[in-house]
Coordinates of C-alpha atoms and ligand atoms in Angstrom, one line a residue:
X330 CA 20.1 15.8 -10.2
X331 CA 17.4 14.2 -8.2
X332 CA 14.4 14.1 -9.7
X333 CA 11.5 16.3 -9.3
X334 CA 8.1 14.9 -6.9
X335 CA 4.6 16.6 -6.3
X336 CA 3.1 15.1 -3.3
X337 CA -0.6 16.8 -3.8
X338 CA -1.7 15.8 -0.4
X339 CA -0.5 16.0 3.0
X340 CA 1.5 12.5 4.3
X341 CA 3.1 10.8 6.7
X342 CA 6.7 12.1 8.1
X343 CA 7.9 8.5 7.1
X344 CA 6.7 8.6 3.8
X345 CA 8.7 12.0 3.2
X346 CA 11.5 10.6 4.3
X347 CA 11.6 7.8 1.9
X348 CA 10.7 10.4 -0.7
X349 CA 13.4 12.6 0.2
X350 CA 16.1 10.1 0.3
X351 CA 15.7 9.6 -3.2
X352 CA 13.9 12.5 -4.8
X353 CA 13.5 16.2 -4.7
X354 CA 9.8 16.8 -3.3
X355 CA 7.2 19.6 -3.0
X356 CA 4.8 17.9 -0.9
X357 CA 1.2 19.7 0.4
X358 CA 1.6 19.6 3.9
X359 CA -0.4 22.1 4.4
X360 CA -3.7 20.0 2.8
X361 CA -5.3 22.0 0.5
X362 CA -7.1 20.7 -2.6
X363 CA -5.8 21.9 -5.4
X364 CA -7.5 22.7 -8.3
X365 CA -6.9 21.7 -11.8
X366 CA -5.1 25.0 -12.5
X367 CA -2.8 24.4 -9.2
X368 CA -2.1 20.7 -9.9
X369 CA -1.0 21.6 -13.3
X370 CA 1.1 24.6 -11.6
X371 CA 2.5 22.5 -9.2
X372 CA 3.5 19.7 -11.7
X373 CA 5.3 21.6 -13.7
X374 CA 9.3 20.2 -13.7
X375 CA 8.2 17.5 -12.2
X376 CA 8.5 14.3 -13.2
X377 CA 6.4 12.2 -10.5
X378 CA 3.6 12.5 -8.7
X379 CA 1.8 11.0 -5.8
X380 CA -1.6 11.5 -5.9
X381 CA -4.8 11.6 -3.5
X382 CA -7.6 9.5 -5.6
X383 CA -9.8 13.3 -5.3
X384 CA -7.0 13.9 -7.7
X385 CA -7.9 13.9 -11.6
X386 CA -5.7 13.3 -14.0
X387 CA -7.0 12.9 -17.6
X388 CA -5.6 13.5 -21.3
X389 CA -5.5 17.5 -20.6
X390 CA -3.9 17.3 -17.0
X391 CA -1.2 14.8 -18.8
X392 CA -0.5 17.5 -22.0
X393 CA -0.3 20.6 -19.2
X394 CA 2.3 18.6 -17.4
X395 CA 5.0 17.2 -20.4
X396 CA 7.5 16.2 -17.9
X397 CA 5.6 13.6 -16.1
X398 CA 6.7 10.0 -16.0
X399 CA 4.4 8.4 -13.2
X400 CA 1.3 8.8 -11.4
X401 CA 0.9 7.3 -7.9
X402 CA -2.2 7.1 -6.5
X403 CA -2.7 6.8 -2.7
X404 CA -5.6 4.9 -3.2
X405 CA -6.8 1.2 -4.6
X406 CA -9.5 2.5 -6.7
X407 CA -8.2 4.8 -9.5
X408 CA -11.3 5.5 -11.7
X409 CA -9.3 9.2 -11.2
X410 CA -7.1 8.4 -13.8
X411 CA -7.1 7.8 -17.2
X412 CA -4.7 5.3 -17.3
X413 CA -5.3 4.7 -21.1
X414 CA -4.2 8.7 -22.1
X415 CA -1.3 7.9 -19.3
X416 CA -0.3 4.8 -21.3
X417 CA -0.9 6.5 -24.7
X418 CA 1.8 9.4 -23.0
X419 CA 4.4 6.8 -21.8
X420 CA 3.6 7.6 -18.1
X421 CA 3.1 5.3 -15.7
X422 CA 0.1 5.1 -13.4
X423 CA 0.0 3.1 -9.9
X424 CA -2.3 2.2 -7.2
X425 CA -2.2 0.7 -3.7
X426 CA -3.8 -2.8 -4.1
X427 CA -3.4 -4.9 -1.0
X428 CA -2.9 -2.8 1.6
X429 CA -6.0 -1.9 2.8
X430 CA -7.5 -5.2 2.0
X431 CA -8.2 -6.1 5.7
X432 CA -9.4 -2.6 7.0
X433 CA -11.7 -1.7 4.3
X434 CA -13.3 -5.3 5.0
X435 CA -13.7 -4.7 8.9
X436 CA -15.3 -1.1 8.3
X437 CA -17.9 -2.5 5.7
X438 CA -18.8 -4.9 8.5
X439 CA -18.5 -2.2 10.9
X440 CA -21.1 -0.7 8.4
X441 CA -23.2 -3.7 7.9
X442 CA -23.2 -3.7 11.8
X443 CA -24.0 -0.1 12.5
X444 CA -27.2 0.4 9.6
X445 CA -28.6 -3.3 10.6
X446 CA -28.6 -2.4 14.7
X447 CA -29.3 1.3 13.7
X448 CA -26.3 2.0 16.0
X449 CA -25.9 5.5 15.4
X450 CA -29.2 6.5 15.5
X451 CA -29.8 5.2 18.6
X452 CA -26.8 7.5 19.8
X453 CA -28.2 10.3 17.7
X454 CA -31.2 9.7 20.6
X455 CA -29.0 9.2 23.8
X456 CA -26.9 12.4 22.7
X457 CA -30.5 14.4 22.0
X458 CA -31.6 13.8 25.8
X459 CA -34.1 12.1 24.4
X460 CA -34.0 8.6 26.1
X461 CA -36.4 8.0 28.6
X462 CA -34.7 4.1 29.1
X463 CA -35.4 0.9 27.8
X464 CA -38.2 -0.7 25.8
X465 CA -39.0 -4.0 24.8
X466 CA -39.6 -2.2 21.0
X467 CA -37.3 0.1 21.1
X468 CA -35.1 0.9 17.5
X469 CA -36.0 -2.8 16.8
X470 CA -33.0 -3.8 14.4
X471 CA -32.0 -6.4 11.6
X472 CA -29.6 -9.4 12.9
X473 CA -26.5 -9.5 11.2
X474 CA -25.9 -13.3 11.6
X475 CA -27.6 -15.6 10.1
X476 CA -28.8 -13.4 7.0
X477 CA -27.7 -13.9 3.4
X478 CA -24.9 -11.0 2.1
X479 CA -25.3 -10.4 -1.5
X480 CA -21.8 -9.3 -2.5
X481 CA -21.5 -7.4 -5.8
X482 CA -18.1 -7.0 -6.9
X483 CA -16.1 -10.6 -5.7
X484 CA -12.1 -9.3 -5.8
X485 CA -9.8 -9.2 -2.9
X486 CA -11.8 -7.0 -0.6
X487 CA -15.0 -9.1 -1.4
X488 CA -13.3 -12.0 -0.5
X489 CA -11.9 -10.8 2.3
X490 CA -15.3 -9.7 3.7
X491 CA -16.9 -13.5 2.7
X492 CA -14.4 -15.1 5.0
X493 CA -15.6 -12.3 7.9
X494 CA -19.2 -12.9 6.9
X495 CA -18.5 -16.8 7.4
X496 CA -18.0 -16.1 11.1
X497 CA -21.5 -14.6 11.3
X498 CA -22.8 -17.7 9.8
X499 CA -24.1 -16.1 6.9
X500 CA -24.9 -17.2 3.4
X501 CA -23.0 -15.4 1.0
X502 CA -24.3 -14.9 -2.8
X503 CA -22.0 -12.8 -4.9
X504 CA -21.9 -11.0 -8.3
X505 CA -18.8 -10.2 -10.3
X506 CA -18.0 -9.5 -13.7
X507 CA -16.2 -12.9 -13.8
X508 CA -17.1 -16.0 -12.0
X509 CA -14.3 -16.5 -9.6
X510 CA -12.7 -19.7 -9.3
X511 CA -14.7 -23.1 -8.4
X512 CA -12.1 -23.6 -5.6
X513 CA -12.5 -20.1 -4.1
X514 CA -16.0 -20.5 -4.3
X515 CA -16.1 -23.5 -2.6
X516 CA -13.1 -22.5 0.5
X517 CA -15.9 -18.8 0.8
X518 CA -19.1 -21.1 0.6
X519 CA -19.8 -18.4 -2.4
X520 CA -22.8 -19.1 -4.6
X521 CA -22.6 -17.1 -7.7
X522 CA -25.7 -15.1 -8.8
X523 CA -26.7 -12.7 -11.6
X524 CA -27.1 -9.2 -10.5
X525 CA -30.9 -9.5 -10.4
X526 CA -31.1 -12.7 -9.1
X527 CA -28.7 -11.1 -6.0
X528 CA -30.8 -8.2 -5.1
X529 CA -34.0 -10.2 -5.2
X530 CA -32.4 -12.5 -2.7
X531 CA -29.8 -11.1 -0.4
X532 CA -31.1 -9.6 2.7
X533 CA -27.5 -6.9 3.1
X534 CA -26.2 -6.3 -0.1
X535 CA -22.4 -4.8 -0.1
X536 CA -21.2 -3.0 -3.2
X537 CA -17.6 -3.3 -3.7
X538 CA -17.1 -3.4 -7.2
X539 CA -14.2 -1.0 -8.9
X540 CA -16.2 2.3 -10.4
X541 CA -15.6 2.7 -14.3
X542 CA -18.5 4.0 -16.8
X543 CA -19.8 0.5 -16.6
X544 CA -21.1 0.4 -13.2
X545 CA -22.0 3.8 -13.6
X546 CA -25.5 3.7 -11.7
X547 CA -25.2 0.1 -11.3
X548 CA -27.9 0.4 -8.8
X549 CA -30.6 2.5 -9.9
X550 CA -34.1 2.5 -9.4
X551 CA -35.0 -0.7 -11.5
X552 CA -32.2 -2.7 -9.0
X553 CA -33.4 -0.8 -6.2
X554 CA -36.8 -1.8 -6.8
X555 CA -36.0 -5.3 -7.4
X556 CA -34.4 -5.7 -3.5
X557 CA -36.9 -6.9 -0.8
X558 CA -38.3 -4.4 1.3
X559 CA -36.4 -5.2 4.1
X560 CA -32.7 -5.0 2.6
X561 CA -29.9 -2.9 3.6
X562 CA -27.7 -1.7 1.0
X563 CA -24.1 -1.0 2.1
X564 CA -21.6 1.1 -0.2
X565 CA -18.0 1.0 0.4
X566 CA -16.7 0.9 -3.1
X567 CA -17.4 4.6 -4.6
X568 CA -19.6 7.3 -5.4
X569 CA -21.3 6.9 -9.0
X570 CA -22.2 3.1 -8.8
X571 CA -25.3 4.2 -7.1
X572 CA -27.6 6.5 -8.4
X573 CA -28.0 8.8 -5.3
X574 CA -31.1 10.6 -6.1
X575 CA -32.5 7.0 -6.7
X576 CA -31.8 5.5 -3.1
X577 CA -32.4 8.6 -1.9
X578 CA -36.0 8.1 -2.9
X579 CA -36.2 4.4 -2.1
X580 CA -35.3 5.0 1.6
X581 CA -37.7 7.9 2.1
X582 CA -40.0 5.5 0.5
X583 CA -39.1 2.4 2.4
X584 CA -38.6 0.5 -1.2
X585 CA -35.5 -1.0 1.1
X586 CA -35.0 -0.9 4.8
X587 CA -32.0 1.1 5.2
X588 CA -28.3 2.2 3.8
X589 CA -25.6 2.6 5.5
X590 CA -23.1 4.4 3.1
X591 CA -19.1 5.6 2.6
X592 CA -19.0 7.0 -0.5
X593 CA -21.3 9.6 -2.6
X594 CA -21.7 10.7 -6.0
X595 CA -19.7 14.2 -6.3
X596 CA -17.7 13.7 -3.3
X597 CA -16.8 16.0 -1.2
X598 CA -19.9 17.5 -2.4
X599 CA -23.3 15.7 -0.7
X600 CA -26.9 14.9 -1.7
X601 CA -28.0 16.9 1.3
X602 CA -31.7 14.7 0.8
X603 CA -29.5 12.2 2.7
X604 CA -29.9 13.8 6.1
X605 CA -33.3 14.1 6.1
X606 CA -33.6 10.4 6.6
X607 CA -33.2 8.3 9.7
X608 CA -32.3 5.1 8.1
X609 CA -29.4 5.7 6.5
X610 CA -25.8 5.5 8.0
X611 CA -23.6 8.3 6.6
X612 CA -19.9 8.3 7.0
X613 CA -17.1 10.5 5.4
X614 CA -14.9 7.8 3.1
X615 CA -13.4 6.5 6.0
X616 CA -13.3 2.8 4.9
X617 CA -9.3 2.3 4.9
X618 CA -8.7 5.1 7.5
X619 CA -7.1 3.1 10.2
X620 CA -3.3 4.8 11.1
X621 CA -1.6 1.5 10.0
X622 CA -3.0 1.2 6.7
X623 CA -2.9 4.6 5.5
X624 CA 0.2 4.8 6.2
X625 CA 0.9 1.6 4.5
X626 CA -1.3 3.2 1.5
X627 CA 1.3 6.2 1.3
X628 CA 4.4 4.4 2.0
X629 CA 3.3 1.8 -1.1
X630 CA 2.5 5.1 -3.1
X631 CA 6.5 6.7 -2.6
X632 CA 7.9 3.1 -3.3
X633 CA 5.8 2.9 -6.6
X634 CA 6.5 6.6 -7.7
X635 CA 10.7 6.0 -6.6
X636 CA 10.4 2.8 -8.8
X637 CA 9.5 4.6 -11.3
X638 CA 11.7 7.4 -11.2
X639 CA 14.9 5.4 -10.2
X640 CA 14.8 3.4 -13.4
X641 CA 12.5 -0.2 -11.9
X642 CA 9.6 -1.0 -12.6
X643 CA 6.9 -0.2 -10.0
X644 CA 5.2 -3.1 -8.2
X645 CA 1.6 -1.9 -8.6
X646 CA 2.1 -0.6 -12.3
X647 CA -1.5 -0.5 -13.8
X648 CA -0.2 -0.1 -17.5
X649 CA 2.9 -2.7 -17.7
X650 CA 3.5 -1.5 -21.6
X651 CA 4.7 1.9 -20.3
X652 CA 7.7 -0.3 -18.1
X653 CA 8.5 -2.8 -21.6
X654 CA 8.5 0.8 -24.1
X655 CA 11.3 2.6 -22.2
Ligands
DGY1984 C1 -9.3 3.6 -2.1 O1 -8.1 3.2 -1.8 O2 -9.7 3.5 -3.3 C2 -10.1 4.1 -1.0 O3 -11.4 4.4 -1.5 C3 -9.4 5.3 -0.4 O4 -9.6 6.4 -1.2

């Protein structure tokens, strides 16, 4: 018998099909979220499934759902899963490193671009009828090259947006939990800083650092406060490293320039204080959504989840004891 897949999210026709060729799958074409109740419905007989990272599955998702022996998220970051009950359950739990490396880099630059030149307030203005033509001081804007990028969180995306910064001639500071290595450092022109030291100095500061309950409200109002008043604050990474509220507060306040922002604490819920204010870009969690690479995303989620269920060991396994216990 083939074994039993929940996909919880619509995907790609291609993605089925490998899915299909191998496994037996109930897949959510249709889009809906489910809820916890549904998920837990759905998974039952199941034995994978590939998940969207607005997805949870924790310790009493995992007991509901016996059967299950992996969990493939469609998504790099996967602070939805609590891979530590999955490992303590035998099941495996996978992720989509790689991938999306490049396109998540070009859209925080897209980002850094956008909130610096206050491009879409400027077509906020030209689609109002507003615009009466050009000005010498019109929506004066922050130049992109030439400025120093404070990068908090130095892994593969990080890097990858370094070596675009480089082009821009910018200096690049960073932050990570771990100094990267003194040859890395020296092939990005990286200078390592402390956090403080960072937001003190950088003019854009990019948050890409993985969410966990340690860079839970990372940036709060003591970080925000220690930025110059002129920074722009760019968050790609995920909802919860910033304190909302907090920001929220220091752009209506102008304790920092501007934001221009992907991801939000509660998503798909919304501090609605953010669309009172004119200097902050807002965007939908968008930062991998180019048609090649989610569809690289999903097609790396069905190989991991028919790894798993076909006996291999899945190329992105987050919790290898899980593979060397079976
Ligand atoms: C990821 O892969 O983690 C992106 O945020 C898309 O959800």
């Amino acid at each position: 018998m083939k074994p039993q897949v929940l996909v919880s999210r619509e995907v790609f026709d291609e993605t089925l099909a490998l899915l299909n060729a191998v496994c037996e799958v109930d897949s959510n074409q249709a889009d809906t979220r489910y809820s916890t109740d549904e998920l837990v419905a759905r998974l039952q007989g199941k034995q994978g499934a590939v998940i969207s990272t607005a997805d949870r599955i924790d310790a009493g998702v995992l007991d509901r759902c016996p059967g299950l022996r992996i969990v493939s998220n469609v998504g790099v970051g996967y602070n939805n899963i609590d891979v530590p009950a999955c490992t303590a359950r035998g099941v495996m739990a996978t992720n989509t490193p790689g991938v999306l490396t490049d396109s998540v880099a070009d859209y925080t630059f897209g980002l850094v671009i956008a909130t610096c030149r206050r491009m879409t307030e400027g077509e906020q203005h030209l689609r109002s009828g507003d615009w009466k033509g050009s000005f010498l001081k019109q929506m004066l804007g922050h130049d992109v090259h030439g400025a120093t990028l404070g990068i908090v969180g130095m892994g593969r995306i990080g890097q990858t947006v370094a070596r675009r910064a480089s082009g821009f001639d910018m200096k690049i500071i960073y932050h990570n939990r771990n100094r990267i290595d003194a040859a890395i450092e020296a092939s990005l022109k990286a200078e390592y800083r402390s956090l403080e030291a960072l937001l003190g100095e950088a003019d854009i500061v990019v948050l890409l650092t993985p969410y966990s309950p340690a860079s839970h409200h990372m940036i709060g109002a003591a970080q925000l406060a220690l930025m110059r008043p002129s920074a722009v604050l760019i968050n790609v990474a995920r909802g919860g490293i910033v304190d909302d509220a907090a920001l929220i507060g220091a752009l209506k306040a102008r304790r920092i320039w501007a934001a221009g922002l992907d991801v939000y604490e509660n998503e798909p819920a919304f501090n609605p204080g953010f669309l009172d204010l004119g200097n902050v870009v807002l965007s939908p969690h968008l930062a991998s959504a180019s048609e090649p690479t989610r569809k690289a995303m999903a097609h790396t989620a069905a190989r991991n989840c028919i790894a798993a269920l076909t006996g291999g060991v899945p190329p992105n396994l987050l919790n290898p004891e899980t593979a060397t216990a079976r």
